[in-house]
Tab-separated table of C-alpha atoms in Angstrom:
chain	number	residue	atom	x	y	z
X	29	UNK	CA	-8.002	-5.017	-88.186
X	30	UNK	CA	-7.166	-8.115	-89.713
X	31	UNK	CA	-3.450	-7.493	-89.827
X	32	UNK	CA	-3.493	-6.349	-86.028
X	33	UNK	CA	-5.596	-10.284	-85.332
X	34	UNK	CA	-3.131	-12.204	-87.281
X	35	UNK	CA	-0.369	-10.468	-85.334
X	36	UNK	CA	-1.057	-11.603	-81.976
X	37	UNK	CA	0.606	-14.331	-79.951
X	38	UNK	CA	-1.446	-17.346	-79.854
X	39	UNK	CA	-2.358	-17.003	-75.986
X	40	UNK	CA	-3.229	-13.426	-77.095
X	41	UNK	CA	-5.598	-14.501	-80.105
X	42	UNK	CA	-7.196	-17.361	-77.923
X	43	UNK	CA	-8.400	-14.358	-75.479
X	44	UNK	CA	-9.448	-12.000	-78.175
X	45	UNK	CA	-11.549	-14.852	-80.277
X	46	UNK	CA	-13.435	-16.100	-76.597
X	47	UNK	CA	-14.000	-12.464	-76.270
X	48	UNK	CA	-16.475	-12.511	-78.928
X	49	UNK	CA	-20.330	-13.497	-79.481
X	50	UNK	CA	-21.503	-16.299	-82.075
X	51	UNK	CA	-21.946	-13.988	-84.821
X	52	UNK	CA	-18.955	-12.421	-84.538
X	53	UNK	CA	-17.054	-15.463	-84.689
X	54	UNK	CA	-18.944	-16.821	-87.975
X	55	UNK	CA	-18.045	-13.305	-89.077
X	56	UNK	CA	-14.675	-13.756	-88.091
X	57	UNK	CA	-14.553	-17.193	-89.530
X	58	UNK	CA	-15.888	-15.747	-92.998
X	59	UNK	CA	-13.057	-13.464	-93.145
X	60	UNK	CA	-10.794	-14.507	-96.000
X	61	UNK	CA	-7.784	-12.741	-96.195
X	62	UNK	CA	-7.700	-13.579	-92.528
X	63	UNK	CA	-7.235	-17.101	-92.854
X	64	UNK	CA	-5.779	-17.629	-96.611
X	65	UNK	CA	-2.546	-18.930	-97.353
X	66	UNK	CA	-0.490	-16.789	-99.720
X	67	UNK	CA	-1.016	-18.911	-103.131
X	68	UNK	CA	-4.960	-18.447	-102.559
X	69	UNK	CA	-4.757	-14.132	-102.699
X	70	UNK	CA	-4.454	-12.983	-105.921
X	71	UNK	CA	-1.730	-11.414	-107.159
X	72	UNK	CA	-1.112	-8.022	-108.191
X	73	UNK	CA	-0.168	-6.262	-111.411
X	74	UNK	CA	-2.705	-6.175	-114.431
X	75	UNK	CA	-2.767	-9.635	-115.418
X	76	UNK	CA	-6.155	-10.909	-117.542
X	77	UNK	CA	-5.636	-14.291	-116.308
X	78	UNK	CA	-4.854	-15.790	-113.240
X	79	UNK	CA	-3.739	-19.641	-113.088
X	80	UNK	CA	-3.634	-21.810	-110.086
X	81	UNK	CA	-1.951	-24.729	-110.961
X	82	UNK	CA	-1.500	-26.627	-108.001
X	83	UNK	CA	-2.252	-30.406	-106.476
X	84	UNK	CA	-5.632	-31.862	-104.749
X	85	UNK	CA	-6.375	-30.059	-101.558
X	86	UNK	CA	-4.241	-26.294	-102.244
X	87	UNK	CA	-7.178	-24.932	-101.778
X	88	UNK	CA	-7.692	-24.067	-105.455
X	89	UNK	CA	-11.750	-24.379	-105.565
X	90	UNK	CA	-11.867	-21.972	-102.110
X	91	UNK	CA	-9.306	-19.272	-103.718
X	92	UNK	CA	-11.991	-19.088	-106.881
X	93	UNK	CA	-14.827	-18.786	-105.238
X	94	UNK	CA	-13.337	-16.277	-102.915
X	95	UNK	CA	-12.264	-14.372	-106.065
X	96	UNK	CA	-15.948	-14.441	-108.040
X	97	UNK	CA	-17.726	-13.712	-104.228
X	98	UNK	CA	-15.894	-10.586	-103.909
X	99	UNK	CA	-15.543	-9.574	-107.508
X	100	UNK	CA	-19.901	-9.441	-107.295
X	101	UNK	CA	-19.479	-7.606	-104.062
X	102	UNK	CA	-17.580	-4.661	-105.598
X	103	UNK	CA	-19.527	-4.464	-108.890
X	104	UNK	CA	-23.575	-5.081	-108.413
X	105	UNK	CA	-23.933	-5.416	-112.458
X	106	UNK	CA	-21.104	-8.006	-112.871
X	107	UNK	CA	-22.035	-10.790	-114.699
X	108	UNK	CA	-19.941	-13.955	-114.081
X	109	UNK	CA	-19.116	-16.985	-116.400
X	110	UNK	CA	-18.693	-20.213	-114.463
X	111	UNK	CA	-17.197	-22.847	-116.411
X	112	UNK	CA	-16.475	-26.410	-115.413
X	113	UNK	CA	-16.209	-29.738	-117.223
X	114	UNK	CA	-19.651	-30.416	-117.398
X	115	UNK	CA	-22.621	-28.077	-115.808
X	116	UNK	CA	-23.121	-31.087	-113.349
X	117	UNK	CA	-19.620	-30.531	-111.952
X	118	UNK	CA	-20.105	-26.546	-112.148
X	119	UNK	CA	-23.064	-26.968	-109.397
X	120	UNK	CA	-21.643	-29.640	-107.502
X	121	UNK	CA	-18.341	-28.388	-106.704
X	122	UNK	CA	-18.483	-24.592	-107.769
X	123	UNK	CA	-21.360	-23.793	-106.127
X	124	UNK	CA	-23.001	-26.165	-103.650
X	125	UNK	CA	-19.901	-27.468	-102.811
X	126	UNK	CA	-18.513	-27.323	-99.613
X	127	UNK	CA	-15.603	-24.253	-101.199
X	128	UNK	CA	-18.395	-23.114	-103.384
X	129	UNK	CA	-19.601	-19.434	-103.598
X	130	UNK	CA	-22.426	-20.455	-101.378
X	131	UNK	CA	-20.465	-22.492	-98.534
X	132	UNK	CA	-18.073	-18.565	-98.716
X	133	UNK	CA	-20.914	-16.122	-98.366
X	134	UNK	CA	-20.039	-13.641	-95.374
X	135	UNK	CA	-22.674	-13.640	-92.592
X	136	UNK	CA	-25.380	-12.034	-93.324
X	137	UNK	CA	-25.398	-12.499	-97.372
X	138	UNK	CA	-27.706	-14.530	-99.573
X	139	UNK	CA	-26.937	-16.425	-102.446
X	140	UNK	CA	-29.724	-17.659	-104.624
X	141	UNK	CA	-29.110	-20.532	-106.688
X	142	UNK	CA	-31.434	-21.703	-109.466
X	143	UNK	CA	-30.147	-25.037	-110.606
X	144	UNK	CA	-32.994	-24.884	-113.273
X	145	UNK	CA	-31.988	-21.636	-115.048
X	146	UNK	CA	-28.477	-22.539	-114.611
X	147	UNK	CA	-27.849	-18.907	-112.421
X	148	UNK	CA	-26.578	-17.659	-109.603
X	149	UNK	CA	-27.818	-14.070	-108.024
X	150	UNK	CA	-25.362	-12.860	-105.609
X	151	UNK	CA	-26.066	-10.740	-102.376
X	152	UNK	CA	-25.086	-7.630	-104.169
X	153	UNK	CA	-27.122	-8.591	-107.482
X	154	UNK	CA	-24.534	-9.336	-109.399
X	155	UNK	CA	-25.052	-12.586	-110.973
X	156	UNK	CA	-22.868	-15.941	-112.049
X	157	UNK	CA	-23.874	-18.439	-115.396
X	158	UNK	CA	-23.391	-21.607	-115.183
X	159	UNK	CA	-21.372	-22.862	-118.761
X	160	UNK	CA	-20.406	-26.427	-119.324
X	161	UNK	CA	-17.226	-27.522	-121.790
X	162	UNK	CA	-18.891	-30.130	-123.151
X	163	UNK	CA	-21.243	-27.395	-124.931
X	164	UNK	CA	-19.038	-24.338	-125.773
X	165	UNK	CA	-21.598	-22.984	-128.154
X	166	UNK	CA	-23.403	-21.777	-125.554
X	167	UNK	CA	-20.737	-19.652	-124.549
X	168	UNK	CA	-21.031	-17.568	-128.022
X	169	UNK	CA	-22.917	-14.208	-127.971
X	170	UNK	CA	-22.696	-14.105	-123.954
X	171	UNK	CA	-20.408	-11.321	-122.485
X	172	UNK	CA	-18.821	-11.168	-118.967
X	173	UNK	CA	-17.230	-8.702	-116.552
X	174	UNK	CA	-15.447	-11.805	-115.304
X	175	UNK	CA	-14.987	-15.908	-115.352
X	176	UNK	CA	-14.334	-18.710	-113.306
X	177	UNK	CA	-13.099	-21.590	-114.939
X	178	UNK	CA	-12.508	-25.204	-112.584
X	179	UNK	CA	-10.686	-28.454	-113.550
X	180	UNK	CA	-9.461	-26.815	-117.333
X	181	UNK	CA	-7.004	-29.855	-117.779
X	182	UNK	CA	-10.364	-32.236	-118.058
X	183	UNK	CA	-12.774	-30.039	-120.261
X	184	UNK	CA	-13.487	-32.329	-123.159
X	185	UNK	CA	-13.969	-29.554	-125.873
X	186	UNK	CA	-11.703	-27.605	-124.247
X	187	UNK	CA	-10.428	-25.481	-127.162
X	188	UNK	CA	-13.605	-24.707	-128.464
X	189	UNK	CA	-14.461	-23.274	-125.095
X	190	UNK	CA	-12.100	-21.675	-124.108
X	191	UNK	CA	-12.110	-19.290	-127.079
X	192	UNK	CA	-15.649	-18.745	-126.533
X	193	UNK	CA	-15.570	-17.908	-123.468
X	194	UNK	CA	-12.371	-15.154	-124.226
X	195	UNK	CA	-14.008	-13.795	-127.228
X	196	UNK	CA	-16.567	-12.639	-125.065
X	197	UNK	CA	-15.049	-11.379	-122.146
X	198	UNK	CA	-15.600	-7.586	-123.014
X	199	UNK	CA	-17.832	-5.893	-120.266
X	200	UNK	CA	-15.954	-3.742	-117.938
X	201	UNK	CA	-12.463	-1.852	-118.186
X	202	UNK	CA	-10.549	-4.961	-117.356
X	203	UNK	CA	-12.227	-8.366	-117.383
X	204	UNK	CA	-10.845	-10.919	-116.013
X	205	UNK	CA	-10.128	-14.859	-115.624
X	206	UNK	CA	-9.163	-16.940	-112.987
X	207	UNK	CA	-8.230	-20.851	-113.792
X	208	UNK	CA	-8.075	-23.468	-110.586
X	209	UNK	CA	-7.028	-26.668	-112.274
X	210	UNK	CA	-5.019	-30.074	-111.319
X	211	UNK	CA	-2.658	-30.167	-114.430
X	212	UNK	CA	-2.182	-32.408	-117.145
X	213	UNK	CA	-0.525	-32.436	-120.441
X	214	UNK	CA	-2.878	-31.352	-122.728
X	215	UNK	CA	-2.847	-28.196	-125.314
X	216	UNK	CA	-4.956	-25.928	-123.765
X	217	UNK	CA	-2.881	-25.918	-120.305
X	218	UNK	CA	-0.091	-25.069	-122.622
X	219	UNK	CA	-1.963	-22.674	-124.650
X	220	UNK	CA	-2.904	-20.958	-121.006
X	221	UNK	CA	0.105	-21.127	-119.870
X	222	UNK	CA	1.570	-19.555	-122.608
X	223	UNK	CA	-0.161	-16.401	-122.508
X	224	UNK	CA	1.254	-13.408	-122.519
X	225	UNK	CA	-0.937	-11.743	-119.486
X	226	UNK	CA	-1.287	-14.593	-117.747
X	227	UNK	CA	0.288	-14.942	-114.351
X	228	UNK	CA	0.553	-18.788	-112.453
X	229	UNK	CA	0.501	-19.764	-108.884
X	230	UNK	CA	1.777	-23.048	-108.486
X	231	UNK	CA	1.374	-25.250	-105.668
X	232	UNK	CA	1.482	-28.663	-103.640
X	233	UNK	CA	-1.133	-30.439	-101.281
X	234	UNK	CA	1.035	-30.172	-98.676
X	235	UNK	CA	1.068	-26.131	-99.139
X	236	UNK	CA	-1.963	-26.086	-97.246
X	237	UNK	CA	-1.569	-25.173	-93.239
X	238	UNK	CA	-5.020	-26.307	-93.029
X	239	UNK	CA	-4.742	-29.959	-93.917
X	240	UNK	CA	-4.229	-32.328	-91.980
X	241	UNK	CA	-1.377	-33.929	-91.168
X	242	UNK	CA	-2.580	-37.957	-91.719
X	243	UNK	CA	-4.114	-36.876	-94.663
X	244	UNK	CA	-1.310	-35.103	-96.112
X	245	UNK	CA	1.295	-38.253	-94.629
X	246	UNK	CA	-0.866	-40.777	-95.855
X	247	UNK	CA	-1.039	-39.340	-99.694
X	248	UNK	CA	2.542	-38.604	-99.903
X	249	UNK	CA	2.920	-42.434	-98.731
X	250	UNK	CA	0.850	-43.930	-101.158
X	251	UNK	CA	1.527	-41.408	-104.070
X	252	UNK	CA	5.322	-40.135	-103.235
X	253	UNK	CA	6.926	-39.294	-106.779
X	254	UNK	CA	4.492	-41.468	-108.507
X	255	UNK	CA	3.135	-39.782	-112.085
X	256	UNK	CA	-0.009	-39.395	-110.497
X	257	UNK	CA	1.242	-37.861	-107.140
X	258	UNK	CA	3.645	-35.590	-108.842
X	259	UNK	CA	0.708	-34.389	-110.865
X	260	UNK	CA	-2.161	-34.384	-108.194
X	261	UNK	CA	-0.640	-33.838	-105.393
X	262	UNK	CA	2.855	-31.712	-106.638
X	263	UNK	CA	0.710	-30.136	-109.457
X	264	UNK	CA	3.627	-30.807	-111.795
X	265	UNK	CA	3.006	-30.677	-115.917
X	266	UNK	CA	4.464	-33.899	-116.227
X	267	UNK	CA	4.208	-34.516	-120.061
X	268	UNK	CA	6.164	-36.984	-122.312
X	269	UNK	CA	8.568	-36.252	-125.420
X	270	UNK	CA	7.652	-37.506	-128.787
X	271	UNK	CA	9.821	-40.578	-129.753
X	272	UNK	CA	11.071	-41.067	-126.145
X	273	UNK	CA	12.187	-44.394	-125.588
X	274	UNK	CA	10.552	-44.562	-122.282
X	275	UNK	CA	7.259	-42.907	-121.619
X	276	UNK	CA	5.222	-42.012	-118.041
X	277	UNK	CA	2.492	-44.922	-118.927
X	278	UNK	CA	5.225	-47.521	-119.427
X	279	UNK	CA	7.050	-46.496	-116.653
X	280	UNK	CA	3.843	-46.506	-114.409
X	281	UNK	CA	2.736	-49.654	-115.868
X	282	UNK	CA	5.670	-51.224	-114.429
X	283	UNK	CA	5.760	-49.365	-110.800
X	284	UNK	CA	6.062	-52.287	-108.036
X	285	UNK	CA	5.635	-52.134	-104.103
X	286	UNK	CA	7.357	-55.492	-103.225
X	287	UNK	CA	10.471	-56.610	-104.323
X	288	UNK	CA	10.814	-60.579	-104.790
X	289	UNK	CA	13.957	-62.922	-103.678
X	290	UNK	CA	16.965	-61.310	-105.294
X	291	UNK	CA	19.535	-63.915	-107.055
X	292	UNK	CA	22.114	-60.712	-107.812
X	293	UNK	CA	22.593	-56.663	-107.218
X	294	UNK	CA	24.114	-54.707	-109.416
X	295	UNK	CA	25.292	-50.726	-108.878
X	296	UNK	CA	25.888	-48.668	-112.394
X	297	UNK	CA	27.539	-45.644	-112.134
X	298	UNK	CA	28.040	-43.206	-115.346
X	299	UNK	CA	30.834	-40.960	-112.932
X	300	UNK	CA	30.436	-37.367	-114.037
X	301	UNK	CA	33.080	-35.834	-116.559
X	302	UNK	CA	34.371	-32.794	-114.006
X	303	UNK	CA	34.379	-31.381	-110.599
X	304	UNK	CA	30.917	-29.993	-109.642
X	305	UNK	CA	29.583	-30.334	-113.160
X	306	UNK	CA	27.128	-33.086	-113.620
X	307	UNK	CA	25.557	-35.653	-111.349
X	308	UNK	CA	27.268	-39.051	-110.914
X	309	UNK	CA	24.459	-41.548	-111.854
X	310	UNK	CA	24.169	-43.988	-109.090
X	311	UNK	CA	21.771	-46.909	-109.837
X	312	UNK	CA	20.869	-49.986	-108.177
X	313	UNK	CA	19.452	-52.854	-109.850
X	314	UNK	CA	18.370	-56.715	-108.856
X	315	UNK	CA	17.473	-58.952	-110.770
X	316	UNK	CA	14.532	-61.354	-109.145
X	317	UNK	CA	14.145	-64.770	-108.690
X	318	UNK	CA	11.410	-64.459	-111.650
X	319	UNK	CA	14.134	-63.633	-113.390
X	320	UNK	CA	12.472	-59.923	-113.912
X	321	UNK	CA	15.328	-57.150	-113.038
X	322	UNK	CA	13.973	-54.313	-110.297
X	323	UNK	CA	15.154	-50.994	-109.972
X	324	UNK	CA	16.117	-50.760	-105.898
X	325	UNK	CA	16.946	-46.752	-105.961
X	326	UNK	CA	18.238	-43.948	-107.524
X	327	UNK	CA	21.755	-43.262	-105.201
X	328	UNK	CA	23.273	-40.578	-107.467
X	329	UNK	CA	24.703	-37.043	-106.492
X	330	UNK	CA	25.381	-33.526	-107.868
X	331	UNK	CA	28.508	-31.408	-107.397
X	332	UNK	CA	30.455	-34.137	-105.468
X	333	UNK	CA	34.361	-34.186	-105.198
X	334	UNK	CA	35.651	-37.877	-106.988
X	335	UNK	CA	36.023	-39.038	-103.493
X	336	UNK	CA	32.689	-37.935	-102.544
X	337	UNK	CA	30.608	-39.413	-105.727
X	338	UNK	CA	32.775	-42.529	-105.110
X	339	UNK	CA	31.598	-42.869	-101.702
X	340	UNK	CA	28.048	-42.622	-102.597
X	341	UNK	CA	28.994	-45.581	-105.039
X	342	UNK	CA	30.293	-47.699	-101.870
X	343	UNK	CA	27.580	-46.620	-99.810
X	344	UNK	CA	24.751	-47.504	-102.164
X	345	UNK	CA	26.382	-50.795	-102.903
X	346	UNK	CA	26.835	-51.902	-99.427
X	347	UNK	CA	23.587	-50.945	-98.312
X	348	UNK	CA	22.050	-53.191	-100.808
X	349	UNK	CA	24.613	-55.890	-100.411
X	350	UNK	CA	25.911	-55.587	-104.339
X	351	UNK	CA	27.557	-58.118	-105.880
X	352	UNK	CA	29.165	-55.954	-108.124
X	353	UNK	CA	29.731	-52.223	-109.184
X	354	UNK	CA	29.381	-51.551	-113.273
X	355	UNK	CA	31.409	-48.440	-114.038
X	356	UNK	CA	31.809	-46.527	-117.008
X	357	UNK	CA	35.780	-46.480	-117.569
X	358	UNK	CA	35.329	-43.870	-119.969
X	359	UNK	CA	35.189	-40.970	-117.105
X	360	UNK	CA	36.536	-41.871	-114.099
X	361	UNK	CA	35.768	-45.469	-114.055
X	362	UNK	CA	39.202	-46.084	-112.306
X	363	UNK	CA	38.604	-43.429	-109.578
X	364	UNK	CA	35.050	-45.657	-108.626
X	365	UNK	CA	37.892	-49.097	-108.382
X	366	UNK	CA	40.196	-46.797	-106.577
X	367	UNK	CA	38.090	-45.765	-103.737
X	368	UNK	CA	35.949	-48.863	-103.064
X	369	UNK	CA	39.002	-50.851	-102.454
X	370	UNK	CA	40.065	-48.166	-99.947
X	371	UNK	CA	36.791	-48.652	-98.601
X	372	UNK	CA	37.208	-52.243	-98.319
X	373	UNK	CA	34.503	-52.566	-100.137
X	374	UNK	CA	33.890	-56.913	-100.774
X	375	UNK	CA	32.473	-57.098	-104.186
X	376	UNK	CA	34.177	-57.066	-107.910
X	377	UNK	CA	34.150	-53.689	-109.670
X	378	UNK	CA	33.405	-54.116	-113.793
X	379	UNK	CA	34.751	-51.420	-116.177
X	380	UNK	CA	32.642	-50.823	-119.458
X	381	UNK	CA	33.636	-48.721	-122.409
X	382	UNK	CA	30.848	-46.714	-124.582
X	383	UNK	CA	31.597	-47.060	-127.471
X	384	UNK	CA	28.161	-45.956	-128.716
X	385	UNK	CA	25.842	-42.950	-127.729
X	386	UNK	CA	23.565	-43.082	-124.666
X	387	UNK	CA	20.522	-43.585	-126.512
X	388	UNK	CA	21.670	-46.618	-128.805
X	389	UNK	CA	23.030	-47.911	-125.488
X	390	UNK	CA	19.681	-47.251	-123.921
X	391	UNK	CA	17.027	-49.192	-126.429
X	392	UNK	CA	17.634	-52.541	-125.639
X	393	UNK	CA	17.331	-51.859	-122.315
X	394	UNK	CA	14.074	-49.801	-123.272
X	395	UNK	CA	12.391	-52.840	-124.861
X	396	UNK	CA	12.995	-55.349	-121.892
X	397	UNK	CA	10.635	-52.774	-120.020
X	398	UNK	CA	8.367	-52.671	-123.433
X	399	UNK	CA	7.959	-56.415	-122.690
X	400	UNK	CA	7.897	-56.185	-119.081
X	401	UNK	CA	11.104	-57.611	-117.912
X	402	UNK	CA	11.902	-54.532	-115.705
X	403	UNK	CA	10.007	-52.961	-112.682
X	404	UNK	CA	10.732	-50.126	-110.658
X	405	UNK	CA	10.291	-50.851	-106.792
X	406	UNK	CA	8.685	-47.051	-105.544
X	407	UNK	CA	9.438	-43.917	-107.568
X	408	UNK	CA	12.416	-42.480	-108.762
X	409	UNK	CA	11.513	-38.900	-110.598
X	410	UNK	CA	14.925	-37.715	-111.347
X	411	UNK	CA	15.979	-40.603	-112.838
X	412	UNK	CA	12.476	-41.016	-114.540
X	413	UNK	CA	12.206	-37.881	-115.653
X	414	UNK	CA	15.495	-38.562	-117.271
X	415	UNK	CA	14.551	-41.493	-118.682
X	416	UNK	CA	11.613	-39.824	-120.831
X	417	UNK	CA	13.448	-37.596	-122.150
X	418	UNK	CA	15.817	-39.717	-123.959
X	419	UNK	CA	14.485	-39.547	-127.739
X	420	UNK	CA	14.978	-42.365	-130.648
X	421	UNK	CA	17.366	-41.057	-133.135
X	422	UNK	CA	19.830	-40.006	-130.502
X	423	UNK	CA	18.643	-36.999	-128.846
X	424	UNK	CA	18.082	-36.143	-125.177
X	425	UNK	CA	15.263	-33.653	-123.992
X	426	UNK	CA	15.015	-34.569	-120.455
X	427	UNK	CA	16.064	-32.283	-117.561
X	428	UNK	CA	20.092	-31.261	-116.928
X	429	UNK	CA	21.952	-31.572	-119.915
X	430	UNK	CA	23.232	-34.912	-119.931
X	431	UNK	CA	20.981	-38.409	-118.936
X	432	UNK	CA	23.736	-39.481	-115.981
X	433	UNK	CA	20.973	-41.165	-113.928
X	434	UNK	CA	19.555	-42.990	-117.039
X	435	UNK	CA	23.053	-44.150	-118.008
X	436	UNK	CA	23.988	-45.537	-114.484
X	437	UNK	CA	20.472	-47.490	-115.107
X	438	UNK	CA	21.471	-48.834	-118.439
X	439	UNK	CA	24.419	-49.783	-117.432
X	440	UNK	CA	23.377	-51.687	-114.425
X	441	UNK	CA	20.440	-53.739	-116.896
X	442	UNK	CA	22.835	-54.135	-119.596
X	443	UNK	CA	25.002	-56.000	-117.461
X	444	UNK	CA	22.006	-57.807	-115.447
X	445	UNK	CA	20.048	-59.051	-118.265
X	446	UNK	CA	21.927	-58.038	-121.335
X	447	UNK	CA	25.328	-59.922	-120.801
X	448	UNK	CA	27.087	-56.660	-120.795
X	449	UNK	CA	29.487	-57.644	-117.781
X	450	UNK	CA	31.981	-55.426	-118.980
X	451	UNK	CA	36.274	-56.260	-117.924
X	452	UNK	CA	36.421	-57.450	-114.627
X	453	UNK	CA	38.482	-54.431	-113.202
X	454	UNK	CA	39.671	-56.787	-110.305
X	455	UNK	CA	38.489	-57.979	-107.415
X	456	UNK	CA	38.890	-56.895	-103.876
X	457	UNK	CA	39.972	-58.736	-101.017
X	458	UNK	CA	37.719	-61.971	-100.343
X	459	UNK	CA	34.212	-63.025	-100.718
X	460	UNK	CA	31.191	-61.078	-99.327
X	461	UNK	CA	29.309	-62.354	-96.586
X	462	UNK	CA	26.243	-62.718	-98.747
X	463	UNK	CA	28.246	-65.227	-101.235
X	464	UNK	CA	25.829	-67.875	-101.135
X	465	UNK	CA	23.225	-65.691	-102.694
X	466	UNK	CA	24.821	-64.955	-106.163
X	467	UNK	CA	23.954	-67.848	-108.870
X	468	UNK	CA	25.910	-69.270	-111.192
X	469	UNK	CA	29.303	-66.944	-112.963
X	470	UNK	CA	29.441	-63.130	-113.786
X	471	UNK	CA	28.999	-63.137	-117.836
């Protein structure tokens, strides 16, 4: 019946849905499967844990209490662990909430909740426990049939109850766990996640047909590709490397909205090695007034033809009025000169040589943002992510196999604040129109 409902046109559904009385239509509305979006059904195969690891407003907290309210309506002896970061949380959001197993009862069931006892008593008798991380002993000795665990990324004891809790899920032929959490780097999301039998939905905010749209517009403005909106809202695992030069707090501790008066803007480029291999790092830089450099935006491209990655160069440096282009003349440097002058691109192109390894190249520039003499206007997470995973020593564990984006941005500081001009590479054919804003000489 359901299937045949969600079939109909919409003029079609609007007749059928008038067509019935009140309590029909709460019935109706109670209907889950009828109005769930696919990463809130759980998935088949005979998995013992089930994580949804998805950003604020998936509908994570709904799809678990869905999952515990019909796991009691099948068996009438279940009993059901539910475990949140404190018990506080457990009855606030878990159960009273407006997802919680009450707020999903069909029409016509009763839940009774005794906030003193800590227990819930389903419709069908089956009954839920109320277990707090911040005391895992008193998950050993219980058993369960099945668990609900919320919010696993911020369980303070986490460890401790989490193998609790498993060492005593033993009741039934095949008990099992579902996980709704917001991620974060921390061991036990990586133990979970690890797991053998444990299968992971993953999903955004923006997943969610039933949001709405100024909500969902007005946290992607504010958040975008921030750390914390690629983890709240993306439900990324956005974790850093040990010994990266760069790391997410720094990085956020330096995020900027405005952008100053600019005295000079510079474009590195780090131009890929081959045809369709990696990106071409594209990176505009400024330095302020305040004489603080700011990172304008992260230009660069993947699988372009020389001609193409060159244009992106000319593109990105016109649009931000550059005063010059830095270019690595180790790869292609040249081709960057060659096609901004057929562009007729105004501004003088500089060709540096690297004659050390990206990460020695990279920690000077790593310690002006250490002392907080680089900001990055909005988010850049390619180029971020990039930037974290460049290690002291000379290693890179970052995404892709080779830190292009990062390069382009050393390269464009270097020469900025560094005095790493680089050989003037020759200048093109008279002055930009925006002359009178470059001070003083190019080192």
């Amino acid at each position: 019946m359901i299937a045949a409902i969600r079939s109909l046109p919409e003029d079609e559904l609007r007749r059928v849905l008038n067509m019935l009385t009140d309590r029909q239509a709460r019935e109706l509305h109670k209907r889950w499967p009828l109005w769930a979006h696919a990463g809130q059904l759980a998935p088949p195969g005979d998995w013992r844990v089930w994580l949804i690891r998805a950003g604020r407003g998936f509908g994570k907290t709904r799809a678990g209490a869905e999952w515990v309210s019909e796991w009691a309506r099948v068996d009438k002896n279940a009993r059901i662990a539910l475990v949140g970061a404190t018990a506080d949380d457990v009855a606030k959001v878990m159960i009273e909430g407006p997802s919680g197993v009450i707020a999903v009862a069909r029409v016509g069931e009763t839940v009774t909740w005794r906030a003193s006892a800590g227990e819930v008593t389903f419709h069908s008798g089956a009954k839920g426990f109320v277990y707090s991380a911040e005391a895992p002993e008193k998950l050993r000795g219980p058993e369960h049939h099945a668990a609900w665990c919320d919010e696993l990324a911020k369980w303070r004891r986490g460890d401790a109850t989490w193998d609790n809790l498993t060492m005593g899920m033993r009741l039934g032929e095949r008990p099992r766990v579902v996980v709704t959490t917001t991620p974060r780097p921390v061991k036990l999301m990586k133990r979970v996640m690890g797991l053998a039998d444990c299968v992971e939905t993953l999903g955004r905010t923006r997943d969610n047909p039933h949001l709405p749209d100024s909500f969902v517009g007005a946290m992607t403005g504010e958040y975008g590709a921030t750390l914390l909106g690629r983890q709240e809202l993306d439900g990324e695992l956005v974790e850093d490397v040990a010994g990266a030069l760069w790391t997410r707090r720094l990085i956020e501790r330096v995020r900027v909205r405005g952008l100053p008066e600019v005295t000079r803007v510079v474009v590195g480029v780090d131009p890929p090695a081959s045809i369709g291999g990696d990106a071409c790092g594209i990176v505009a830089v400024a330095l302020g007034a305040d004489g603080f450099g700011y990172v304008l935006e992260d230009a660069s491209v993947v699988g372009a033809s020389p001609r193409g990655w060159a244009d992106a160069v000319a593109a990105c440096a016109e649009h931000w009025e550059a005063d010059k282009v830095i270019a690595e003349a180790n790869q292609g440097g040249e081709m960057v000169r060659t096609t901004l002058h057929a562009s007729s691109v105004t501004m003088p192109v500089a060709l540096v040589h690297a004659s050390r390894g990206k990460v020695a190249r990279a920690e000077p520039v790593a310690a002006l943002y250490e002392r907080g003499r680089v900001f990055h206007v909005g988010a850049f997470a390619a180029l971020e992510d990039e930037m974290c995973g460049l290690v002291t020593g000379g290693g890179y564990e970052g995404p892709g196999r080779s830190p292009d984006r990062a390069d382009a941005l050393v390269w464009a500081l270097t020469a900025l604040m560094l005095g790493g001009g680089g050989e003037r590479a020759g200048v093109v054919r008279g002055r930009p129109h925006y002359y009178d804003k470059i001070i003083g000489d190019w080192p």
